[in-house]
Structure formats: structure tokens, C-alpha cells
Amino acid sequence: MVPNNPFRIIYMRIEHAALYVENLENSRRFFEKYFSAVSGKLYHNPKTGFSSYFLSFDDGARLEIMHRLDVGKRDSDTDTLGFAHLAFSVGSRESVDSLTAELKADGYRVVSGPRTTGDGYYESCILDDEGNRIEITC
């Protein structure tokens, strides 16, 4: 921090996170169904082929899901550098168990849990339709 800097930032929060997806509509429905997201209107730029939705969650967090034809697929579902997962707190162990069971019954792959991690979190992790890791915690 620079001492006596009159331009020092006093307040900061993450405004939103963004995620490129192959199927924009499937991803929108996934977050609406399982995580109670509220979708804004579709934005589409025909000149660039870019489309996106902003998804809002109860606590004010926002996720932008985006699509563009020239953005390629991930090579595998193993860990890579960059963002590792999106984590959603659902409030209780019972909710973690219930949502994990629902996602599993609907055909989503459970990568881990539900379990208590070494650092004390109770969580599970699933892969969405596109291989993105979604962590469910309380």
C-alpha cells in the first residue's frame, strides 16, 4: 500500500465471475434449477458472435455465463491452472446431502463427498454438463 495515497480504494467486492460455456441455454437452466439463479435478458452481439446471460443469486452474487463459437473446449475434466470451481453455500449439511443426491439422480457426476474436508468444510463437488466443478457447501 502506498502511504498517503488519496486514490486508495476504500471498498471493494467481486462484482461478478464469468464462465465460458458451450451450451448457454443448458447452463442457464442448470443454475436456475439447482441454485435458484435469476437470469437477466440474453445479450447477443451478432458482429462478434458473443452471447451471455447475467445470473443473480439471493445474496447479490452474480455469474455471467458466456458463449462464443471460437472459444474451445477443455481437454479433460482434470484439474488445470486457472479457476478451479464455483462454490455455493446451501446453509446446512442436510441441504448439501439433498442437493447432491438430486444432482446425482439427475445424472450429474459426483466428484467428491458429501464429506467433511481436512479444513473443516462439509461439502460435495459435482461436474456440470460441461465439466465445470461445482462445489456445494454449508
GROMACS .gro file of N, CA, C and O in nm:
model
  552
    1MET      N    1   0.085  -0.117   0.000
    1MET     CA    2   0.000   0.000   0.000
    1MET      C    3   0.090   0.124   0.000
    1MET      O    4   0.187   0.130   0.074
    2VAL      N    5   0.055   0.222  -0.079
    2VAL     CA    6   0.129   0.348  -0.087
    2VAL      C    7   0.080   0.440   0.024
    2VAL      O    8  -0.040   0.468   0.034
    3PRO      N    9   0.171   0.488   0.112
    3PRO     CA   10   0.126   0.579   0.219
    3PRO      C   11   0.072   0.709   0.163
    3PRO      O   12   0.121   0.760   0.063
    4ASN      N   13  -0.030   0.761   0.227
    4ASN     CA   14  -0.091   0.890   0.191
    4ASN      C   15  -0.140   0.896   0.048
    4ASN      O   16  -0.137   1.000  -0.016
    5ASN      N   17  -0.185   0.784  -0.005
    5ASN     CA   18  -0.236   0.779  -0.142
    5ASN      C   19  -0.382   0.825  -0.139
    5ASN      O   20  -0.468   0.754  -0.086
    6PRO      N   21  -0.414   0.940  -0.200
    6PRO     CA   22  -0.553   0.988  -0.197
    6PRO      C   23  -0.647   0.903  -0.283
    6PRO      O   24  -0.768   0.916  -0.275
    7PHE      N   25  -0.592   0.813  -0.367
    7PHE     CA   26  -0.674   0.731  -0.455
    7PHE      C   27  -0.692   0.589  -0.403
    7PHE      O   28  -0.738   0.501  -0.473
    8ARG      N   29  -0.654   0.566  -0.279
    8ARG     CA   30  -0.665   0.433  -0.220
    8ARG      C   31  -0.810   0.385  -0.222
    8ARG      O   32  -0.901   0.460  -0.192
    9ILE      N   33  -0.828   0.262  -0.257
    9ILE     CA   34  -0.962   0.203  -0.263
    9ILE      C   35  -1.007   0.173  -0.120
    9ILE      O   36  -0.939   0.107  -0.044
   10ILE      N   37  -1.124   0.224  -0.084
   10ILE     CA   38  -1.179   0.205   0.050
   10ILE      C   39  -1.267   0.080   0.054
   10ILE      O   40  -1.265   0.005   0.150
   11TYR      N   41  -1.345   0.057  -0.049
   11TYR     CA   42  -1.442  -0.053  -0.052
   11TYR      C   43  -1.421  -0.132  -0.179
   11TYR      O   44  -1.403  -0.075  -0.286
   12MET      N   45  -1.424  -0.263  -0.166
   12MET     CA   46  -1.411  -0.347  -0.285
   12MET      C   47  -1.487  -0.477  -0.263
   12MET      O   48  -1.492  -0.529  -0.152
   13ARG      N   49  -1.549  -0.525  -0.369
   13ARG     CA   50  -1.611  -0.657  -0.367
   13ARG      C   51  -1.601  -0.712  -0.508
   13ARG      O   52  -1.588  -0.637  -0.605
   14ILE      N   53  -1.606  -0.843  -0.521
   14ILE     CA   54  -1.608  -0.903  -0.655
   14ILE      C   55  -1.745  -0.875  -0.713
   14ILE      O   56  -1.847  -0.909  -0.654
   15GLU      N   57  -1.750  -0.811  -0.828
   15GLU     CA   58  -1.876  -0.772  -0.892
   15GLU      C   59  -1.944  -0.893  -0.954
   15GLU      O   60  -2.062  -0.912  -0.941
   16HIS      N   61  -1.867  -0.973  -1.026
   16HIS     CA   62  -1.920  -1.097  -1.081
   16HIS      C   63  -1.804  -1.184  -1.129
   16HIS      O   64  -1.693  -1.136  -1.144
   17ALA      N   65  -1.833  -1.310  -1.148
   17ALA     CA   66  -1.740  -1.404  -1.211
   17ALA      C   67  -1.802  -1.440  -1.345
   17ALA      O   68  -1.924  -1.428  -1.364
   18ALA      N   69  -1.719  -1.484  -1.438
   18ALA     CA   70  -1.769  -1.518  -1.572
   18ALA      C   71  -1.716  -1.655  -1.613
   18ALA      O   72  -1.606  -1.694  -1.575
   19LEU      N   73  -1.797  -1.723  -1.691
   19LEU     CA   74  -1.767  -1.860  -1.729
   19LEU      C   75  -1.809  -1.881  -1.875
   19LEU      O   76  -1.925  -1.859  -1.909
   20TYR      N   77  -1.713  -1.919  -1.961
   20TYR     CA   78  -1.749  -1.956  -2.098
   20TYR      C   79  -1.811  -2.095  -2.096
   20TYR      O   80  -1.762  -2.185  -2.028
   21VAL      N   81  -1.919  -2.113  -2.170
   21VAL     CA   82  -1.989  -2.241  -2.179
   21VAL      C   83  -2.017  -2.272  -2.326
   21VAL      O   84  -2.025  -2.183  -2.408
   22GLU      N   85  -2.032  -2.400  -2.353
   22GLU     CA   86  -2.064  -2.442  -2.490
   22GLU      C   87  -2.213  -2.424  -2.518
   22GLU      O   88  -2.253  -2.379  -2.625
   23ASN      N   89  -2.297  -2.461  -2.421
   23ASN     CA   90  -2.441  -2.451  -2.441
   23ASN      C   91  -2.499  -2.353  -2.340
   23ASN      O   92  -2.523  -2.386  -2.224
   24LEU      N   93  -2.520  -2.232  -2.385
   24LEU     CA   94  -2.565  -2.123  -2.299
   24LEU      C   95  -2.701  -2.152  -2.233
   24LEU      O   96  -2.718  -2.131  -2.113
   25GLU      N   97  -2.795  -2.204  -2.310
   25GLU     CA   98  -2.929  -2.229  -2.255
   25GLU      C   99  -2.929  -2.342  -2.152
   25GLU      O  100  -2.995  -2.331  -2.049
   26ASN      N  101  -2.855  -2.449  -2.178
   26ASN     CA  102  -2.845  -2.557  -2.079
   26ASN      C  103  -2.782  -2.508  -1.950
   26ASN      O  104  -2.827  -2.543  -1.840
   27SER      N  105  -2.676  -2.429  -1.962
   27SER     CA  106  -2.610  -2.377  -1.842
   27SER      C  107  -2.702  -2.284  -1.765
   27SER      O  108  -2.707  -2.289  -1.641
   28ARG      N  109  -2.776  -2.200  -1.834
   28ARG     CA  110  -2.871  -2.111  -1.767
   28ARG      C  111  -2.974  -2.192  -1.689
   28ARG      O  112  -2.998  -2.167  -1.570
   29ARG      N  113  -3.031  -2.294  -1.754
   29ARG     CA  114  -3.132  -2.377  -1.685
   29ARG      C  115  -3.073  -2.452  -1.566
   29ARG      O  116  -3.137  -2.466  -1.462
   30PHE      N  117  -2.948  -2.500  -1.578
   30PHE     CA  118  -2.880  -2.569  -1.468
   30PHE      C  119  -2.873  -2.480  -1.345
   30PHE      O  120  -2.912  -2.520  -1.235
   31PHE      N  121  -2.823  -2.358  -1.360
   31PHE     CA  122  -2.808  -2.268  -1.245
   31PHE      C  123  -2.943  -2.220  -1.193
   31PHE      O  124  -2.959  -2.199  -1.073
   32GLU      N  125  -3.040  -2.205  -1.280
   32GLU     CA  126  -3.175  -2.168  -1.234
   32GLU      C  127  -3.237  -2.282  -1.153
   32GLU      O  128  -3.293  -2.259  -1.045
   33LYS      N  129  -3.228  -2.404  -1.203
   33LYS     CA  130  -3.294  -2.518  -1.138
   33LYS      C  131  -3.230  -2.555  -1.005
   33LYS      O  132  -3.300  -2.572  -0.905
   34TYR      N  133  -3.099  -2.568  -1.001
   34TYR     CA  134  -3.034  -2.623  -0.884
   34TYR      C  135  -2.985  -2.516  -0.784
   34TYR      O  136  -2.968  -2.546  -0.667
   35PHE      N  137  -2.962  -2.393  -0.830
   35PHE     CA  138  -2.905  -2.291  -0.743
   35PHE      C  139  -2.989  -2.164  -0.736
   35PHE      O  140  -2.942  -2.060  -0.691
   36SER      N  141  -3.113  -2.172  -0.783
   36SER     CA  142  -3.209  -2.062  -0.773
   36SER      C  143  -3.160  -1.932  -0.836
   36SER      O  144  -3.193  -1.823  -0.789
   37ALA      N  145  -3.082  -1.943  -0.942
   37ALA     CA  146  -3.036  -1.824  -1.013
   37ALA      C  147  -3.153  -1.757  -1.083
   37ALA      O  148  -3.247  -1.823  -1.127
   38VAL      N  149  -3.146  -1.626  -1.092
   38VAL     CA  150  -3.243  -1.548  -1.169
   38VAL      C  151  -3.167  -1.490  -1.287
   38VAL      O  152  -3.068  -1.418  -1.269
   39SER      N  153  -3.212  -1.524  -1.406
   39SER     CA  154  -3.143  -1.483  -1.528
   39SER      C  155  -3.190  -1.348  -1.577
   39SER      O  156  -3.309  -1.318  -1.580
   40GLY      N  157  -3.093  -1.267  -1.618
   40GLY     CA  158  -3.125  -1.145  -1.691
   40GLY      C  159  -3.155  -1.180  -1.836
   40GLY      O  160  -3.159  -1.297  -1.874
   41LYS      N  161  -3.176  -1.078  -1.917
   41LYS     CA  162  -3.205  -1.099  -2.058
   41LYS      C  163  -3.080  -1.142  -2.133
   41LYS      O  164  -2.968  -1.106  -2.097
   42LEU      N  165  -3.102  -1.219  -2.238
   42LEU     CA  166  -2.993  -1.261  -2.324
   42LEU      C  167  -2.931  -1.139  -2.391
   42LEU      O  168  -3.003  -1.054  -2.445
   43TYR      N  169  -2.798  -1.131  -2.387
   43TYR     CA  170  -2.725  -1.030  -2.463
   43TYR      C  171  -2.660  -1.103  -2.580
   43TYR      O  172  -2.598  -1.208  -2.561
   44HIS      N  173  -2.676  -1.050  -2.700
   44HIS     CA  174  -2.613  -1.111  -2.817
   44HIS      C  175  -2.555  -1.002  -2.905
   44HIS      O  176  -2.623  -0.904  -2.937
   45ASN      N  177  -2.430  -1.019  -2.944
   45ASN     CA  178  -2.366  -0.928  -3.037
   45ASN      C  179  -2.344  -1.005  -3.167
   45ASN      O  180  -2.254  -1.089  -3.177
   46PRO      N  181  -2.428  -0.980  -3.268
   46PRO     CA  182  -2.418  -1.055  -3.393
   46PRO      C  183  -2.286  -1.032  -3.467
   46PRO      O  184  -2.241  -1.118  -3.541
   47LYS      N  185  -2.225  -0.919  -3.444
   47LYS     CA  186  -2.098  -0.888  -3.511
   47LYS      C  187  -1.985  -0.979  -3.463
   47LYS      O  188  -1.904  -1.025  -3.542
   48THR      N  189  -1.981  -1.005  -3.332
   48THR     CA  190  -1.873  -1.088  -3.276
   48THR      C  191  -1.916  -1.231  -3.249
   48THR      O  192  -1.832  -1.318  -3.223
   49GLY      N  193  -2.046  -1.258  -3.249
   49GLY     CA  194  -2.097  -1.391  -3.216
   49GLY      C  195  -2.099  -1.419  -3.067
   49GLY      O  196  -2.120  -1.532  -3.025
   50PHE      N  197  -2.078  -1.316  -2.986
   50PHE     CA  198  -2.076  -1.331  -2.841
   50PHE      C  199  -2.218  -1.321  -2.786
   50PHE      O  200  -2.296  -1.235  -2.825
   51SER      N  201  -2.251  -1.413  -2.692
   51SER     CA  202  -2.380  -1.410  -2.623
   51SER      C  203  -2.355  -1.436  -2.475
   51SER      O  204  -2.262  -1.509  -2.438
   52SER      N  205  -2.441  -1.377  -2.390
   52SER     CA  206  -2.425  -1.402  -2.246
   52SER      C  207  -2.554  -1.374  -2.171
   52SER      O  208  -2.643  -1.304  -2.220
   53TYR      N  209  -2.560  -1.434  -2.053
   53TYR     CA  210  -2.663  -1.405  -1.954
   53TYR      C  211  -2.592  -1.367  -1.824
   53TYR      O  212  -2.490  -1.428  -1.789
   54PHE      N  213  -2.646  -1.271  -1.752
   54PHE     CA  214  -2.605  -1.248  -1.615
   54PHE      C  215  -2.704  -1.321  -1.525
   54PHE      O  216  -2.825  -1.303  -1.539
   55LEU      N  217  -2.652  -1.404  -1.436
   55LEU     CA  218  -2.733  -1.478  -1.340
   55LEU      C  219  -2.712  -1.416  -1.204
   55LEU      O  220  -2.599  -1.394  -1.161
   56SER      N  221  -2.820  -1.388  -1.134
   56SER     CA  222  -2.814  -1.330  -1.000
   56SER      C  223  -2.860  -1.432  -0.898
   56SER      O  224  -2.951  -1.511  -0.923
   57PHE      N  225  -2.797  -1.427  -0.781
   57PHE     CA  226  -2.828  -1.518  -0.672
   57PHE      C  227  -2.879  -1.438  -0.552
   57PHE      O  228  -2.858  -1.317  -0.544
   58ASP      N  229  -2.946  -1.506  -0.459
   58ASP     CA  230  -3.014  -1.441  -0.347
   58ASP      C  231  -2.928  -1.343  -0.269
   58ASP      O  232  -2.976  -1.241  -0.223
   59ASP      N  233  -2.800  -1.373  -0.252
   59ASP     CA  234  -2.715  -1.287  -0.170
   59ASP      C  235  -2.652  -1.171  -0.247
   59ASP      O  236  -2.571  -1.097  -0.194
   60GLY      N  237  -2.688  -1.157  -0.374
   60GLY     CA  238  -2.634  -1.048  -0.455
   60GLY      C  239  -2.519  -1.089  -0.546
   60GLY      O  240  -2.477  -1.011  -0.631
   61ALA      N  241  -2.466  -1.209  -0.529
   61ALA     CA  242  -2.359  -1.257  -0.616
   61ALA      C  243  -2.413  -1.271  -0.758
   61ALA      O  244  -2.532  -1.299  -0.779
   62ARG      N  245  -2.324  -1.250  -0.857
   62ARG     CA  246  -2.364  -1.264  -0.996
   62ARG      C  247  -2.262  -1.347  -1.072
   62ARG      O  248  -2.143  -1.340  -1.044
   63LEU      N  249  -2.313  -1.425  -1.166
   63LEU     CA  250  -2.230  -1.506  -1.254
   63LEU      C  251  -2.271  -1.475  -1.397
   63LEU      O  252  -2.390  -1.479  -1.430
   64GLU      N  253  -2.174  -1.443  -1.480
   64GLU     CA  254  -2.201  -1.424  -1.622
   64GLU      C  255  -2.163  -1.552  -1.694
   64GLU      O  256  -2.050  -1.598  -1.684
   65ILE      N  257  -2.260  -1.612  -1.762
   65ILE     CA  258  -2.229  -1.727  -1.847
   65ILE      C  259  -2.224  -1.676  -1.990
   65ILE      O  260  -2.311  -1.599  -2.032
   66MET      N  261  -2.120  -1.717  -2.063
   66MET     CA  262  -2.092  -1.658  -2.194
   66MET      C  263  -2.068  -1.767  -2.297
   66MET      O  264  -2.024  -1.877  -2.262
   67HIS      N  265  -2.095  -1.734  -2.422
   67HIS     CA  266  -2.071  -1.827  -2.532
   67HIS      C  267  -2.017  -1.750  -2.653
   67HIS      O  268  -2.065  -1.640  -2.683
   68ARG      N  269  -1.920  -1.811  -2.717
   68ARG     CA  270  -1.867  -1.762  -2.844
   68ARG      C  271  -1.815  -1.883  -2.920
   68ARG      O  272  -1.749  -1.969  -2.861
   69LEU      N  273  -1.844  -1.894  -3.047
   69LEU     CA  274  -1.808  -2.011  -3.126
   69LEU      C  275  -1.659  -2.039  -3.131
   69LEU      O  276  -1.616  -2.154  -3.142
   70ASP      N  277  -1.576  -1.934  -3.120
   70ASP     CA  278  -1.432  -1.954  -3.133
   70ASP      C  279  -1.362  -1.985  -3.000
   70ASP      O  280  -1.240  -1.993  -2.995
   71VAL      N  281  -1.438  -2.008  -2.892
   71VAL     CA  282  -1.379  -2.047  -2.764
   71VAL      C  283  -1.386  -2.198  -2.754
   71VAL      O  284  -1.494  -2.257  -2.761
   72GLY      N  285  -1.270  -2.262  -2.740
   72GLY     CA  286  -1.262  -2.408  -2.745
   72GLY      C  287  -1.295  -2.477  -2.615
   72GLY      O  288  -1.300  -2.416  -2.508
   73LYS      N  289  -1.318  -2.607  -2.626
   73LYS     CA  290  -1.349  -2.693  -2.512
   73LYS      C  291  -1.224  -2.722  -2.430
   73LYS      O  292  -1.113  -2.723  -2.482
   74ARG      N  293  -1.248  -2.752  -2.305
   74ARG     CA  294  -1.142  -2.801  -2.215
   74ARG      C  295  -1.104  -2.941  -2.260
   74ARG      O  296  -1.189  -3.018  -2.302
   75ASP      N  297  -0.976  -2.976  -2.250
   75ASP     CA  298  -0.929  -3.108  -2.296
   75ASP      C  299  -0.974  -3.222  -2.206
   75ASP      O  300  -0.991  -3.333  -2.252
   76SER      N  301  -0.991  -3.197  -2.076
   76SER     CA  302  -1.030  -3.304  -1.985
   76SER      C  303  -1.098  -3.244  -1.863
   76SER      O  304  -1.102  -3.122  -1.846
   77ASP      N  305  -1.149  -3.330  -1.776
   77ASP     CA  306  -1.214  -3.280  -1.655
   77ASP      C  307  -1.119  -3.283  -1.535
   77ASP      O  308  -1.161  -3.270  -1.422
   78THR      N  309  -0.988  -3.300  -1.561
   78THR     CA  310  -0.892  -3.298  -1.451
   78THR      C  311  -0.856  -3.154  -1.416
   78THR      O  312  -0.884  -3.061  -1.492
   79ASP      N  313  -0.793  -3.136  -1.301
   79ASP     CA  314  -0.755  -3.003  -1.257
   79ASP      C  315  -0.658  -2.938  -1.356
   79ASP      O  316  -0.570  -3.004  -1.412
   80THR      N  317  -0.676  -2.808  -1.378
   80THR     CA  318  -0.588  -2.730  -1.463
   80THR      C  319  -0.562  -2.597  -1.393
   80THR      O  320  -0.631  -2.563  -1.297
   81LEU      N  321  -0.466  -2.523  -1.443
   81LEU     CA  322  -0.442  -2.390  -1.389
   81LEU      C  323  -0.562  -2.299  -1.418
   81LEU      O  324  -0.636  -2.321  -1.513
   82GLY      N  325  -0.582  -2.199  -1.336
   82GLY     CA  326  -0.693  -2.107  -1.354
   82GLY      C  327  -0.799  -2.135  -1.250
   82GLY      O  328  -0.774  -2.199  -1.147
   83PHE      N  329  -0.918  -2.088  -1.274
   83PHE     CA  330  -1.026  -2.109  -1.178
   83PHE      C  331  -1.052  -2.257  -1.159
   83PHE      O  332  -1.056  -2.335  -1.254
   84ALA      N  333  -1.070  -2.297  -1.033
   84ALA     CA  334  -1.085  -2.438  -1.000
   84ALA      C  335  -1.231  -2.482  -0.989
   84ALA      O  336  -1.265  -2.591  -1.032
   85HIS      N  337  -1.315  -2.398  -0.929
   85HIS     CA  338  -1.455  -2.436  -0.909
   85HIS      C  339  -1.537  -2.315  -0.870
   85HIS      O  340  -1.483  -2.211  -0.833
   86LEU      N  341  -1.668  -2.332  -0.877
   86LEU     CA  342  -1.763  -2.236  -0.819
   86LEU      C  343  -1.820  -2.303  -0.695
   86LEU      O  344  -1.857  -2.421  -0.700
   87ALA      N  345  -1.827  -2.231  -0.585
   87ALA     CA  346  -1.878  -2.289  -0.461
   87ALA      C  347  -2.008  -2.218  -0.422
   87ALA      O  348  -2.016  -2.096  -0.425
   88PHE      N  349  -2.107  -2.297  -0.387
   88PHE     CA  350  -2.236  -2.246  -0.343
   88PHE      C  351  -2.263  -2.296  -0.202
   88PHE      O  352  -2.259  -2.415  -0.177
   89SER      N  353  -2.292  -2.205  -0.111
   89SER     CA  354  -2.331  -2.242   0.025
   89SER      C  355  -2.482  -2.258   0.026
   89SER      O  356  -2.555  -2.168  -0.013
   90VAL      N  357  -2.527  -2.374   0.074
   90VAL     CA  358  -2.671  -2.403   0.076
   90VAL      C  359  -2.728  -2.405   0.218
   90VAL      O  360  -2.844  -2.438   0.237
   91GLY      N  361  -2.645  -2.373   0.319
   91GLY     CA  362  -2.697  -2.347   0.452
   91GLY      C  363  -2.690  -2.458   0.555
   91GLY      O  364  -2.687  -2.430   0.673
   92SER      N  365  -2.690  -2.584   0.514
   92SER     CA  366  -2.689  -2.692   0.612
   92SER      C  367  -2.634  -2.819   0.550
   92SER      O  368  -2.635  -2.836   0.427
   93ARG      N  369  -2.591  -2.911   0.637
   93ARG     CA  370  -2.544  -3.041   0.590
   93ARG      C  371  -2.657  -3.115   0.517
   93ARG      O  372  -2.632  -3.179   0.415
   94GLU      N  373  -2.777  -3.104   0.571
   94GLU     CA  374  -2.891  -3.172   0.510
   94GLU      C  375  -2.915  -3.121   0.368
   94GLU      O  376  -2.946  -3.198   0.277
   95SER      N  377  -2.898  -2.990   0.348
   95SER     CA  378  -2.916  -2.932   0.215
   95SER      C  379  -2.806  -2.976   0.120
   95SER      O  380  -2.830  -3.001   0.001
   96VAL      N  381  -2.682  -2.987   0.171
   96VAL     CA  382  -2.571  -3.038   0.089
   96VAL      C  383  -2.605  -3.181   0.045
   96VAL      O  384  -2.595  -3.214  -0.074
   97ASP      N  385  -2.647  -3.264   0.141
   97ASP     CA  386  -2.681  -3.404   0.109
   97ASP      C  387  -2.795  -3.413   0.009
   97ASP      O  388  -2.788  -3.489  -0.088
   98SER      N  389  -2.899  -3.334   0.031
   98SER     CA  390  -3.018  -3.339  -0.053
   98SER      C  391  -2.989  -3.293  -0.196
   98SER      O  392  -3.027  -3.360  -0.292
   99LEU      N  393  -2.921  -3.180  -0.210
   99LEU     CA  394  -2.891  -3.129  -0.344
   99LEU      C  395  -2.795  -3.221  -0.417
   99LEU      O  396  -2.811  -3.247  -0.537
  100THR      N  397  -2.697  -3.274  -0.346
  100THR     CA  398  -2.603  -3.368  -0.408
  100THR      C  399  -2.677  -3.491  -0.459
  100THR      O  400  -2.654  -3.537  -0.571
  101ALA      N  401  -2.767  -3.545  -0.377
  101ALA     CA  402  -2.846  -3.662  -0.418
  101ALA      C  403  -2.933  -3.631  -0.539
  101ALA      O  404  -2.945  -3.712  -0.631
  102GLU      N  405  -2.994  -3.512  -0.541
  102GLU     CA  406  -3.078  -3.472  -0.654
  102GLU      C  407  -2.995  -3.462  -0.783
  102GLU      O  408  -3.036  -3.511  -0.888
  103LEU      N  409  -2.879  -3.397  -0.773
  103LEU     CA  410  -2.793  -3.384  -0.890
  103LEU      C  411  -2.746  -3.521  -0.940
  103LEU      O  412  -2.746  -3.547  -1.060
  104LYS      N  413  -2.709  -3.608  -0.847
  104LYS     CA  414  -2.666  -3.743  -0.885
  104LYS      C  415  -2.779  -3.819  -0.953
  104LYS      O  416  -2.759  -3.883  -1.057
  105ALA      N  417  -2.899  -3.810  -0.898
  105ALA     CA  418  -3.016  -3.877  -0.957
  105ALA      C  419  -3.047  -3.823  -1.096
  105ALA      O  420  -3.097  -3.896  -1.182
  106ASP      N  421  -3.016  -3.696  -1.119
  106ASP     CA  422  -3.039  -3.635  -1.250
  106ASP      C  423  -2.925  -3.660  -1.348
  106ASP      O  424  -2.924  -3.605  -1.458
  107GLY      N  425  -2.826  -3.741  -1.306
  107GLY     CA  426  -2.720  -3.782  -1.398
  107GLY      C  427  -2.591  -3.704  -1.390
  107GLY      O  428  -2.500  -3.728  -1.471
  108TYR      N  429  -2.578  -3.614  -1.295
  108TYR     CA  430  -2.453  -3.538  -1.282
  108TYR      C  431  -2.351  -3.621  -1.205
  108TYR      O  432  -2.386  -3.693  -1.112
  109ARG      N  433  -2.225  -3.609  -1.244
  109ARG     CA  434  -2.118  -3.686  -1.180
  109ARG      C  435  -2.077  -3.620  -1.049
  109ARG      O  436  -2.040  -3.502  -1.046
  110VAL      N  437  -2.082  -3.697  -0.941
  110VAL     CA  438  -2.033  -3.651  -0.811
  110VAL      C  439  -1.885  -3.684  -0.804
  110VAL      O  440  -1.846  -3.800  -0.812
  111VAL      N  441  -1.802  -3.581  -0.792
  111VAL     CA  442  -1.657  -3.597  -0.790
  111VAL      C  443  -1.609  -3.631  -0.649
  111VAL      O  444  -1.517  -3.709  -0.631
  112SER      N  445  -1.673  -3.571  -0.548
  112SER     CA  446  -1.635  -3.599  -0.410
  112SER      C  447  -1.752  -3.568  -0.316
  112SER      O  448  -1.838  -3.488  -0.348
  113GLY      N  449  -1.750  -3.637  -0.202
  113GLY     CA  450  -1.845  -3.610  -0.096
  113GLY      C  451  -1.984  -3.665  -0.121
  113GLY      O  452  -2.004  -3.746  -0.210
  114PRO      N  453  -2.074  -3.617  -0.037
  114PRO     CA  454  -2.056  -3.521   0.071
  114PRO      C  455  -1.962  -3.576   0.179
  114PRO      O  456  -1.965  -3.694   0.212
  115ARG      N  457  -1.881  -3.482   0.233
  115ARG     CA  458  -1.782  -3.520   0.333
  115ARG      C  459  -1.734  -3.397   0.408
  115ARG      O  460  -1.755  -3.284   0.362
  116THR      N  461  -1.670  -3.421   0.522
  116THR     CA  462  -1.604  -3.313   0.593
  116THR      C  463  -1.459  -3.313   0.547
  116THR      O  464  -1.390  -3.415   0.555
  117THR      N  465  -1.413  -3.199   0.498
  117THR     CA  466  -1.277  -3.189   0.446
  117THR      C  467  -1.178  -3.170   0.561
  117THR      O  468  -1.218  -3.143   0.674
  118GLY      N  469  -1.051  -3.181   0.530
  118GLY     CA  470  -0.947  -3.163   0.631
  118GLY      C  471  -0.948  -3.026   0.695
  118GLY      O  472  -0.906  -3.010   0.810
  119ASP      N  473  -0.997  -2.924   0.622
  119ASP     CA  474  -1.003  -2.790   0.680
  119ASP      C  475  -1.139  -2.758   0.741
  119ASP      O  476  -1.168  -2.644   0.774
  120GLY      N  477  -1.224  -2.863   0.756
  120GLY     CA  478  -1.347  -2.848   0.833
  120GLY      C  479  -1.473  -2.814   0.756
  120GLY      O  480  -1.578  -2.796   0.816
  121TYR      N  481  -1.467  -2.804   0.625
  121TYR     CA  482  -1.587  -2.775   0.547
  121TYR      C  483  -1.665  -2.904   0.524
  121TYR      O  484  -1.605  -3.010   0.503
  122TYR      N  485  -1.796  -2.894   0.524
  122TYR     CA  486  -1.880  -3.006   0.481
  122TYR      C  487  -1.924  -2.973   0.340
  122TYR      O  488  -1.985  -2.868   0.316
  123GLU      N  489  -1.888  -3.058   0.245
  123GLU     CA  490  -1.910  -3.024   0.106
  123GLU      C  491  -1.917  -3.148   0.017
  123GLU      O  492  -1.878  -3.257   0.055
  124SER      N  493  -1.968  -3.122  -0.103
  124SER     CA  494  -1.958  -3.218  -0.213
  124SER      C  495  -1.914  -3.139  -0.335
  124SER      O  496  -1.917  -3.015  -0.336
  125CYS      N  497  -1.876  -3.211  -0.438
  125CYS     CA  498  -1.837  -3.146  -0.563
  125CYS      C  499  -1.893  -3.229  -0.677
  125CYS      O  500  -1.878  -3.350  -0.681
  126ILE      N  501  -1.959  -3.162  -0.771
  126ILE     CA  502  -2.015  -3.229  -0.888
  126ILE      C  503  -1.959  -3.162  -1.014
  126ILE      O  504  -1.904  -3.052  -1.007
  127LEU      N  505  -1.973  -3.230  -1.126
  127LEU     CA  506  -1.940  -3.170  -1.255
  127LEU      C  507  -2.069  -3.136  -1.326
  127LEU      O  508  -2.161  -3.218  -1.334
  128ASP      N  509  -2.079  -3.013  -1.379
  128ASP     CA  510  -2.197  -2.977  -1.457
  128ASP      C  511  -2.186  -3.042  -1.596
  128ASP      O  512  -2.094  -3.121  -1.622
  129ASP      N  513  -2.280  -3.011  -1.684
  129ASP     CA  514  -2.283  -3.071  -1.818
  129ASP      C  515  -2.155  -3.050  -1.897
  129ASP      O  516  -2.123  -3.126  -1.988
  130GLU      N  517  -2.080  -2.944  -1.864
  130GLU     CA  518  -1.962  -2.909  -1.942
  130GLU      C  519  -1.832  -2.937  -1.868
  130GLU      O  520  -1.725  -2.894  -1.911
  131GLY      N  521  -1.840  -3.007  -1.756
  131GLY     CA  522  -1.719  -3.044  -1.683
  131GLY      C  523  -1.672  -2.941  -1.583
  131GLY      O  524  -1.564  -2.956  -1.526
  132ASN      N  525  -1.749  -2.835  -1.560
  132ASN     CA  526  -1.713  -2.736  -1.460
  132ASN      C  527  -1.741  -2.793  -1.320
  132ASN      O  528  -1.846  -2.852  -1.296
  133ARG      N  529  -1.646  -2.773  -1.229
  133ARG     CA  530  -1.662  -2.821  -1.093
  133ARG      C  531  -1.749  -2.724  -1.014
  133ARG      O  532  -1.721  -2.605  -1.009
  134ILE      N  533  -1.856  -2.778  -0.957
  134ILE     CA  534  -1.949  -2.701  -0.875
  134ILE      C  535  -1.944  -2.761  -0.735
  134ILE      O  536  -1.977  -2.877  -0.714
  135GLU      N  537  -1.898  -2.679  -0.639
  135GLU     CA  538  -1.887  -2.725  -0.501
  135GLU      C  539  -2.012  -2.682  -0.426
  135GLU      O  540  -2.060  -2.569  -0.443
  136ILE      N  541  -2.064  -2.773  -0.345
  136ILE     CA  542  -2.183  -2.745  -0.265
  136ILE      C  543  -2.140  -2.759  -0.119
  136ILE      O  544  -2.091  -2.863  -0.078
  137THR      N  545  -2.157  -2.651  -0.042
  137THR     CA  546  -2.110  -2.649   0.095
  137THR      C  547  -2.215  -2.585   0.185
  137THR      O  548  -2.317  -2.536   0.138
  138CYS      N  549  -2.190  -2.590   0.315
  138CYS     CA  550  -2.284  -2.526   0.408
  138CYS      C  551  -2.217  -2.426   0.499
  138CYS      O  552  -2.110  -2.392   0.497
   0.00000   0.00000   0.00000
